[in-house]
Coordinates of C-alpha atoms in Angstrom, one line a residue:
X1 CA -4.1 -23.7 21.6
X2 CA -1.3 -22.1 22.9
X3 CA 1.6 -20.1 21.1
X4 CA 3.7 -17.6 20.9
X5 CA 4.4 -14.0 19.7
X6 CA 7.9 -12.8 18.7
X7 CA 8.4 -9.0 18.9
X8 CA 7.2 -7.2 21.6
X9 CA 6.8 -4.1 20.2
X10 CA 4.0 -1.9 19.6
X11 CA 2.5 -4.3 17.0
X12 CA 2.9 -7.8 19.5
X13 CA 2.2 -5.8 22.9
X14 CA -1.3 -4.6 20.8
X15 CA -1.8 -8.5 19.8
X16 CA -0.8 -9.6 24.0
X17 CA -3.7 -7.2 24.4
X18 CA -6.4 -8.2 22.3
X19 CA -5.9 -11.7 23.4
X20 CA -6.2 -10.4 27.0
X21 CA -8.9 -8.4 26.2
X22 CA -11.3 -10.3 24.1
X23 CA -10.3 -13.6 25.7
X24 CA -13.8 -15.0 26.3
X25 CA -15.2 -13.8 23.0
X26 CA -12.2 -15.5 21.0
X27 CA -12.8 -18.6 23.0
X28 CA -16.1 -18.4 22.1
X29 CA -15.5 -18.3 18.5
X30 CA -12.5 -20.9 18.3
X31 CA -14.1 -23.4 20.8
X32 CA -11.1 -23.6 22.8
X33 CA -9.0 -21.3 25.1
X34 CA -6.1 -19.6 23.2
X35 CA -3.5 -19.4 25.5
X36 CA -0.2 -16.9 25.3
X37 CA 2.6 -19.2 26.5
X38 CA 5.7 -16.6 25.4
X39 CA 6.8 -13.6 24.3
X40 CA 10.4 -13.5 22.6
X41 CA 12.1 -10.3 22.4
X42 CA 15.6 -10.4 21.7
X43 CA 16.4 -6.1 23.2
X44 CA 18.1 -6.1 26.2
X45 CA 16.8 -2.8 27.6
X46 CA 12.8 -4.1 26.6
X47 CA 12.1 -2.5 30.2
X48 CA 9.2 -4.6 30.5
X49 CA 7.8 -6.7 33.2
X50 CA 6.3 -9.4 32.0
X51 CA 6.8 -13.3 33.0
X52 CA 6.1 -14.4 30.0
X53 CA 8.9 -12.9 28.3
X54 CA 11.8 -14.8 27.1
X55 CA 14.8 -14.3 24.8
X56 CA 15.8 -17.5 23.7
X57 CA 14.3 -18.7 19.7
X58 CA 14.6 -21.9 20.4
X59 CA 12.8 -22.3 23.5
X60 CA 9.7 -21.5 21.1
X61 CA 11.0 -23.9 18.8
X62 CA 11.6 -26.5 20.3
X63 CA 8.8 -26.5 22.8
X64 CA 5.5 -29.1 21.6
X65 CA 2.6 -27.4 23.0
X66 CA 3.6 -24.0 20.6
X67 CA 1.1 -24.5 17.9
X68 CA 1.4 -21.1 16.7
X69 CA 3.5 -18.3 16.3
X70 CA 2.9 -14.7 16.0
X71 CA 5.6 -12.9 14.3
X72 CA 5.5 -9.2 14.8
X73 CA 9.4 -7.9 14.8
X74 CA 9.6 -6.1 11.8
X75 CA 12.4 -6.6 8.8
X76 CA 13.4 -9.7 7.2
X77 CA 16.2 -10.9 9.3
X78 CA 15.7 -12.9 12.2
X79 CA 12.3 -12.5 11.0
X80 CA 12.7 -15.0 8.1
X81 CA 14.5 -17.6 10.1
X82 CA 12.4 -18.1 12.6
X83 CA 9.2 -18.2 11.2
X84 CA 10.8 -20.4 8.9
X85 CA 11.7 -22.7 11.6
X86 CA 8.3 -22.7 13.2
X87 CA 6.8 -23.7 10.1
X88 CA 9.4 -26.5 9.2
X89 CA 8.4 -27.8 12.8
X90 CA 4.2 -27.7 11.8
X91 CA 3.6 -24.6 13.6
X92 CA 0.9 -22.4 12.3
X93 CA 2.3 -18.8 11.8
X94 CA 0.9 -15.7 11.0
X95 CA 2.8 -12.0 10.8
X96 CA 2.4 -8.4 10.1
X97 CA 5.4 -8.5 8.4
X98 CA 5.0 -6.6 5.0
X99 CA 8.8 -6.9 4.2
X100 CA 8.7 -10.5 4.9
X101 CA 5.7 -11.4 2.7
X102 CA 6.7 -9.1 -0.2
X103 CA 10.3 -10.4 0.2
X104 CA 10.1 -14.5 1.0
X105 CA 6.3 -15.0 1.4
X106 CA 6.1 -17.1 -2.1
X107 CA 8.9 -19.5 0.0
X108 CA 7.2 -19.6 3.7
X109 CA 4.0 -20.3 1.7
X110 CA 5.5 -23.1 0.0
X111 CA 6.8 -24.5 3.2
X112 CA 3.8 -24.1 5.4
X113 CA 2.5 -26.4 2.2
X114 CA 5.2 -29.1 2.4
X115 CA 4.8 -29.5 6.5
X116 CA 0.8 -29.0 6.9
X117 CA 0.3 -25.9 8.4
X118 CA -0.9 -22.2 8.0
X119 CA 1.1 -18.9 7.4
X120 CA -1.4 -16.4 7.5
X121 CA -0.5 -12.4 6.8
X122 CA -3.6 -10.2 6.9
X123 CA -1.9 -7.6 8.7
X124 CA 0.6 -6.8 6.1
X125 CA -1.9 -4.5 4.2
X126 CA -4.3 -2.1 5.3
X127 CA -3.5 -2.9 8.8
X128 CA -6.8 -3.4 10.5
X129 CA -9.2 -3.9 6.9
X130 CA -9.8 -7.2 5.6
X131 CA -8.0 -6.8 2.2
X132 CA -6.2 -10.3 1.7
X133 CA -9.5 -12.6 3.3
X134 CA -11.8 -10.3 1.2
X135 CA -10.0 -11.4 -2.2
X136 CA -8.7 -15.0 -1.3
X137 CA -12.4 -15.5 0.2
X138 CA -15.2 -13.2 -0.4
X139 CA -14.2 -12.2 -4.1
X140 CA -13.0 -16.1 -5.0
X141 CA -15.2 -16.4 -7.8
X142 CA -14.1 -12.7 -9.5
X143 CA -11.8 -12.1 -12.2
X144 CA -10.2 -8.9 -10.4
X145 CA -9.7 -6.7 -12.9
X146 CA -8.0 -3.4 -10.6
X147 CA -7.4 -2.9 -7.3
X148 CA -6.1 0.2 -6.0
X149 CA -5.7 2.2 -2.7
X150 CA -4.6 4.2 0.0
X151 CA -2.3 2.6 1.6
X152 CA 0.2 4.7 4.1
X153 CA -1.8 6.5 6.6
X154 CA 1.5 8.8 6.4
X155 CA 1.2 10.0 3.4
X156 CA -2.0 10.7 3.5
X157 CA -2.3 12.5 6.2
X158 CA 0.6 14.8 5.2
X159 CA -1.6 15.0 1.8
X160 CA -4.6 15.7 3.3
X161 CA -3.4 18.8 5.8
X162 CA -1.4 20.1 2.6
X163 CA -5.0 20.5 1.1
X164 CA -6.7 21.8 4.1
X165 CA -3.9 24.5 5.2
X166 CA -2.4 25.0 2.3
X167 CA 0.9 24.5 3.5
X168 CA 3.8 22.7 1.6
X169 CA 5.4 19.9 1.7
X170 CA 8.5 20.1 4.3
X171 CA 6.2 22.0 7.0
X172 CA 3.4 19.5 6.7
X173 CA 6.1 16.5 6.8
X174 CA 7.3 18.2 10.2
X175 CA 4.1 18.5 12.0
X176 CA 3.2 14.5 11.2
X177 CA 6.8 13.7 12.5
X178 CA 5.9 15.8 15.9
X179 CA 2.7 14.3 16.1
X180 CA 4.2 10.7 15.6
X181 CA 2.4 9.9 12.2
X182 CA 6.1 10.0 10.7
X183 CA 8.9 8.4 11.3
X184 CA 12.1 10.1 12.4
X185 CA 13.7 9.0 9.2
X186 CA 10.4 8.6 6.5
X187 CA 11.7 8.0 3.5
X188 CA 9.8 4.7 3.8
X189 CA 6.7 6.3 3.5
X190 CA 7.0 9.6 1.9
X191 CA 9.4 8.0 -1.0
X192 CA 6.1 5.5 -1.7
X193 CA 8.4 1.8 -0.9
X194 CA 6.1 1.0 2.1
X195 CA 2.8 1.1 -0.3
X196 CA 5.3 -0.3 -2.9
X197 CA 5.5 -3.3 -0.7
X198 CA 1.9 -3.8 -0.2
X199 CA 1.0 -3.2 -4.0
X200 CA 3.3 -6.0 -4.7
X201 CA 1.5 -8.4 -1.9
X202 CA -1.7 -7.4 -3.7
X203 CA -0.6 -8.4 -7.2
X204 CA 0.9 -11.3 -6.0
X205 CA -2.6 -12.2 -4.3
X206 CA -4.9 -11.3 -7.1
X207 CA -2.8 -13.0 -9.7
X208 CA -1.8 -15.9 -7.8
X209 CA 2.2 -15.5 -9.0
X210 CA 5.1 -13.9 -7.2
X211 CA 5.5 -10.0 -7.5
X212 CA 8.3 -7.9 -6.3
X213 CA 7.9 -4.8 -5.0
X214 CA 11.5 -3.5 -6.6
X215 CA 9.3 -4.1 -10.0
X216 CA 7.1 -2.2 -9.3
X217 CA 7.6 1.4 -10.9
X218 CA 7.4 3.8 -7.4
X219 CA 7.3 7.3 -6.9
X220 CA 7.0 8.9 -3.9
X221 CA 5.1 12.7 -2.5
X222 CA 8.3 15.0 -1.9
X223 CA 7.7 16.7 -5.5
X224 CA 3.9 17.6 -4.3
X225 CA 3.4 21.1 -3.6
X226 CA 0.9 23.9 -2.2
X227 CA 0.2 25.2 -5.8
X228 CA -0.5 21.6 -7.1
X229 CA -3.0 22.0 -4.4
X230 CA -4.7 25.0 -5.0
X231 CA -4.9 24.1 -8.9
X232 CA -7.0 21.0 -7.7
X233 CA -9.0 22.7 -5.2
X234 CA -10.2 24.7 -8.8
X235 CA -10.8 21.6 -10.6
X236 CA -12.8 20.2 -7.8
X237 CA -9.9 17.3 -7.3
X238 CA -7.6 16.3 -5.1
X239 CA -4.1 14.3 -4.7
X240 CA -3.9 10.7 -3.5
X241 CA -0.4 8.6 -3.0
X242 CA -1.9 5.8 -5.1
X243 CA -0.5 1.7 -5.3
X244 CA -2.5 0.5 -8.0
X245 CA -2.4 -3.2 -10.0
X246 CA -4.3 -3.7 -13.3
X247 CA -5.2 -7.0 -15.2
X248 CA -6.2 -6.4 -19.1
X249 CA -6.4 -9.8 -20.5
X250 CA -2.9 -11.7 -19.6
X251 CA -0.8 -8.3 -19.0
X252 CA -0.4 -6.9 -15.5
X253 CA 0.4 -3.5 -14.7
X254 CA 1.2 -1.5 -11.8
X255 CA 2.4 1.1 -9.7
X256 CA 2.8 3.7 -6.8
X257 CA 2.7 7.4 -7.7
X258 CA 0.5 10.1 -6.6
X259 CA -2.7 10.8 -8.2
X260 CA -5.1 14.1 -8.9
X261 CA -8.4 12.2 -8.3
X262 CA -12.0 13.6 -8.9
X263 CA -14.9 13.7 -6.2
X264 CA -16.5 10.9 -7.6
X265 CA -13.6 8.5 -7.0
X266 CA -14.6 6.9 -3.8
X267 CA -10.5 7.3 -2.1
X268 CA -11.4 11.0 -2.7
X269 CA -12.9 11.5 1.1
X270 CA -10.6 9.4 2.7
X271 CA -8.8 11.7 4.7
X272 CA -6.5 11.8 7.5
X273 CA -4.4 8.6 8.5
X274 CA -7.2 6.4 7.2
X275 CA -6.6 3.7 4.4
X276 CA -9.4 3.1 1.7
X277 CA -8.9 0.3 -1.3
X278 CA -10.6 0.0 -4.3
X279 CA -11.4 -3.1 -5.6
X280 CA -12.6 -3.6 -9.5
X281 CA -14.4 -7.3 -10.6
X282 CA -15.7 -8.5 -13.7
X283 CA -18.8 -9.1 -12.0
X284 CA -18.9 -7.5 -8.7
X285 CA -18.0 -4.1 -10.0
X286 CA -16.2 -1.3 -8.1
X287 CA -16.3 -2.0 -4.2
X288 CA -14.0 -0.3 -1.6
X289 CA -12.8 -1.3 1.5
X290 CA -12.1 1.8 4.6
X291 CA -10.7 1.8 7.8
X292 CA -7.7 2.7 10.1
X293 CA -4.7 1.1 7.6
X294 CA -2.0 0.8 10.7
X295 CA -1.8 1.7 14.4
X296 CA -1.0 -0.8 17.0
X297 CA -5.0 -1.9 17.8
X298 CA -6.2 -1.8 14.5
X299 CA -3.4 -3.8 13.3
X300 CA -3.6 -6.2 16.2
X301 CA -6.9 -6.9 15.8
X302 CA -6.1 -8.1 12.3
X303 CA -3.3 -10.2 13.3
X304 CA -5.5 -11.8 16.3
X305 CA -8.1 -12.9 13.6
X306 CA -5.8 -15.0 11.6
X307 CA -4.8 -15.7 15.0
X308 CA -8.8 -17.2 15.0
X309 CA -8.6 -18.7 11.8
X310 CA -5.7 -20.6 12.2
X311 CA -7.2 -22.0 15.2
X312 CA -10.2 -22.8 13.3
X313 CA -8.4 -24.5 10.2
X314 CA -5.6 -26.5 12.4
X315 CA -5.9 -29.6 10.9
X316 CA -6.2 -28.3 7.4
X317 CA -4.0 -26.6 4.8
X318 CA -5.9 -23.3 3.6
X319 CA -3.6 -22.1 0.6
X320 CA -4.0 -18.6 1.1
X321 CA -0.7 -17.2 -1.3
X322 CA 0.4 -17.6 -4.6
X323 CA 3.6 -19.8 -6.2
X324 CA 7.0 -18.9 -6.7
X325 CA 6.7 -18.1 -10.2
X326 CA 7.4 -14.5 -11.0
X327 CA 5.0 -12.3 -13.1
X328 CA 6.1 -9.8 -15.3
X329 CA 4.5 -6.5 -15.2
X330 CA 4.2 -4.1 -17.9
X331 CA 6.5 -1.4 -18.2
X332 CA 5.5 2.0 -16.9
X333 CA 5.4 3.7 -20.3
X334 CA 2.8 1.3 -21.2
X335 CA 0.1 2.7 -18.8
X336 CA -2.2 5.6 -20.0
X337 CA -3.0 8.2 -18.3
X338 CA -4.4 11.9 -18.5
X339 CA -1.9 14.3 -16.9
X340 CA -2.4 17.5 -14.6
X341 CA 0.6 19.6 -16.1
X342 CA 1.7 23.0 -15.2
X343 CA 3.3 25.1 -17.8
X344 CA 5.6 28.5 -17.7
X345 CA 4.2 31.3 -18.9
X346 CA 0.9 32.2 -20.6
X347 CA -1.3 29.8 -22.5
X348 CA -1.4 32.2 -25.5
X349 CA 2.2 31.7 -26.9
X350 CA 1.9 27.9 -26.5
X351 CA -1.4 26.9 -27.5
X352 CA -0.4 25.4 -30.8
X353 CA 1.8 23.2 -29.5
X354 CA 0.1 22.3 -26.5
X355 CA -2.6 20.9 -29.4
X356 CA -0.7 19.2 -31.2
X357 CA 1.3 17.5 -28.4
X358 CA -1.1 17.0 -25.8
X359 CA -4.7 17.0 -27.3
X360 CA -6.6 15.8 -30.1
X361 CA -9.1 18.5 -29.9
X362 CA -7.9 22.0 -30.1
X363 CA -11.3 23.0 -28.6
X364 CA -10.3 21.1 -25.3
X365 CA -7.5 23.4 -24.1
X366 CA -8.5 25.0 -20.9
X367 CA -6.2 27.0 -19.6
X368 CA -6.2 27.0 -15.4
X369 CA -4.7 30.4 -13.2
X370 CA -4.2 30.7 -10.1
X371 CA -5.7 34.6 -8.9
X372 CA -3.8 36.2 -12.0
X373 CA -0.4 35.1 -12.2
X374 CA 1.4 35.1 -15.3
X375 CA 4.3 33.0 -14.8
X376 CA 2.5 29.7 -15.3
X377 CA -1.0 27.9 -16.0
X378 CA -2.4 24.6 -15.9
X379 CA -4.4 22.1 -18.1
X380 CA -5.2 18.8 -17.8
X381 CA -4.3 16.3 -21.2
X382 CA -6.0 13.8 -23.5
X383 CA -5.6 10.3 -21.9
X384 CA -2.6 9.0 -23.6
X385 CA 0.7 6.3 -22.6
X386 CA 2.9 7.5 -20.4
X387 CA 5.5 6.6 -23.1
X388 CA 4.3 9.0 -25.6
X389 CA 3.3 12.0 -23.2
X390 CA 7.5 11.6 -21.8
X391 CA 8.3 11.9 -25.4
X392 CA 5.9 15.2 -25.9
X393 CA 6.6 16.8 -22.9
X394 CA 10.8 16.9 -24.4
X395 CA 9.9 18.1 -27.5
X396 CA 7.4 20.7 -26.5
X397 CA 10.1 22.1 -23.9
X398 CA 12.8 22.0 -26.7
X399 CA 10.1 23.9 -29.5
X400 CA 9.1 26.5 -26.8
X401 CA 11.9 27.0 -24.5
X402 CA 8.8 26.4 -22.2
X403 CA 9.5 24.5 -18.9
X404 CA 6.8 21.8 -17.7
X405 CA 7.4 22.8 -13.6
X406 CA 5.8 19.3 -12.8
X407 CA 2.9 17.2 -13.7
X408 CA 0.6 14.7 -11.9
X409 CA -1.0 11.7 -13.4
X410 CA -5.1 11.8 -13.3
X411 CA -8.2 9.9 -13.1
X412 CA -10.0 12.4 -15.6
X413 CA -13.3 12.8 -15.2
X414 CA -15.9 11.4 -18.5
X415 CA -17.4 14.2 -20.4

């Protein structure tokens, strides 16, 4: 087998490497050397020495003994086009391209259908864990009723050293840029689009019908703050940038926002850059899947074994994907949630309203402070739709003269 990768930046020199490094054990597994013919990258200033490199497309294209092609650039355009291509000639193709597959991967699917071949995309979530071969394969026979995760190792490790330094947002954002966990420019990230993108992929998995991510309601981490924090650390909680996509019965739901989640959610101790995702089954029950969600190796090694399994299924048509028929997904207001809110002021001068608005049983109220301050408090809601807490949080402002500083949505705990 010999193919191709296109991109050679961090992502294809990381799959160049696995294939140099674990050559005899992939042989092993494939029954037949896989051999790396080219590498296209179409910067002129690459500055690297390698023979294999070229920077003509169509020297890929065109050239029979390509079976495969690796497609590691990044974006949608040239991306789109040539795997396009490849696939239109019978090449097998497989990418890390989450853009490409939340954006076109319903179309590429449908064309590596029509011309007998593979498109394989593993690497697009959770870079180096297993997330799309554990539901296409392993979890086959579930009806998956939730899956939800971590996944941006950016944003949660700004998260996570906002909770163990107790520093806010901006200076937390600025060490992960130095340290080169954050992009230059991270809006990406931080504003929640790249799990947005992946959440989609996952819906569109799990429910077998196309998804966009520009459906999918999305808020990012930039309103997050060192008090939000320290109120958490006194609930025994902390705060997650969550994607999450729901089945009840026919209706689909979903969403990106961040998320004040208790110790006995398993995403709780995953810390740091690491990914974690949550998988929920009729039967199966609640798994999770952990591990290092991006990063050149991690994510190469991911790529390299669809790089395996494409090998292994040459000849045959796998169907991994879903059709080109879009889902709709439930309006935001429609979820239900309880809510972390942070109130100005003093509890006592707001209680009845806070009752009526917020909780069905006046006895619930329990006020959180922060080492004696009296210009706000905390409390945590009933579970209610999102809908109807908007509405209350308006007219409780407009009754009181109150602000609500901010509020966070939460998996609260059973009684």
């Amino acid at each position: 087998m010999k193919i191709a990768i296109l991109g050679y930046g961090t992502i294809g020199s990381g799959v160049a490497e696995v294939l140099r490094i674990n050559q005899a054990q992939i042989e092993k597994k494939v029954g037949e050397p896989v051999e790396l013919k080219y590498v296209l990258d179409l910067r002129t200033d690459i500055g690297v020495d390698n023979d294999k490199l070229i920077s003509d497309f169509s020297v890929i294209e065109n050239d029979p003994e390509i079976k495969l092609v690796v497609e590691t650039m990044g974006g949608i355009h040239p991306a789109y086009e040539f795997v396009k291509a490849c696939l239109e000639k019978g090449k097998h193709c497989v990418t890390s391209n989450k853009a490409l597959v939340d954006a076109v991967g319903s179309k590429l699917i449908s064309i590596a259908r029509e011309h007998h071949c593979n498109f394989y995309f593993e690497a697009s979530v959770g870079g180096g864990i297993p997330v799309i071969r554990t539901i296409y394969h392993n979890y086959a026979g579930e009806n998956l009723t939730e899956i939800t995760g971590i996944m941006n190792g950016t944003t949660n490790f700004i998260l996570t050293k906002m909770r163990e330094k107790g520093a806010d947002f901006e200076e937390t954002l600025v060490e992960a840029q130095h340290l080169g966990y954050a992009e230059r420019d991270p809006s990406s990230d931080i504003d929640g689009f790249d799990t947005s993108r992946k959440t989609a992929i996952l819906l569109s998995m799990a429910s077998g019908n196309r998804c966009r991510h520009e459906d999918i309601y999305t808020e990012g981490i930039r309103a997050v703050s060192k008090l939000d924090f320290l109120y958490a650390r006194e609930l025994g909680m902390t705060i997650k940038l969550l994607g999450s996509v729901q089945q009840v019965e026919d209706k689909y739901f979903a969403y990106v926002v961040p998320m004040m989640i208790p110790k006995s959610d398993p995403l709780f101790s995953v810390d740091g850059v690491y990914n974690g995702i949550r998988i929920v089954g009729n039967c199966l029950g609640t798994t999770m899947l952990y591990g290092m969600g991006a990063g050149k190796m991690p994510t190469a090694s991911a790529v390299v074994s669809d790089i395996i399994a494409a090998v292994r299924h040459q000849h045959d048509f796998q169907g991994i994907g879903w059709t080109e028929k879009m889902i709709q997904i439930e309006p935001m207001s429609s979820n239900a949630f309880a809510y972390f809110v942070r109130v100005e002021g003093t509890p006592d001068a707001v209680k009845k309203e806070l009752r009526e608005l917020f909780l069905e049983d006046s006895s619930k109220l329990v006020p959180i402070t922060l080492g004696g301050r009296t210009d706000e408090f905390a409390f945590i809601t009933d579970v209610m739709f999102e809908g109807d807490f908007l509405q209350n949080v308006a007219e409780f402002e407009e009754k009181t003269g109150r602000r609500i500083f901010h509020f966070i949505r939460t998996e609260k705990e059973e009684d």
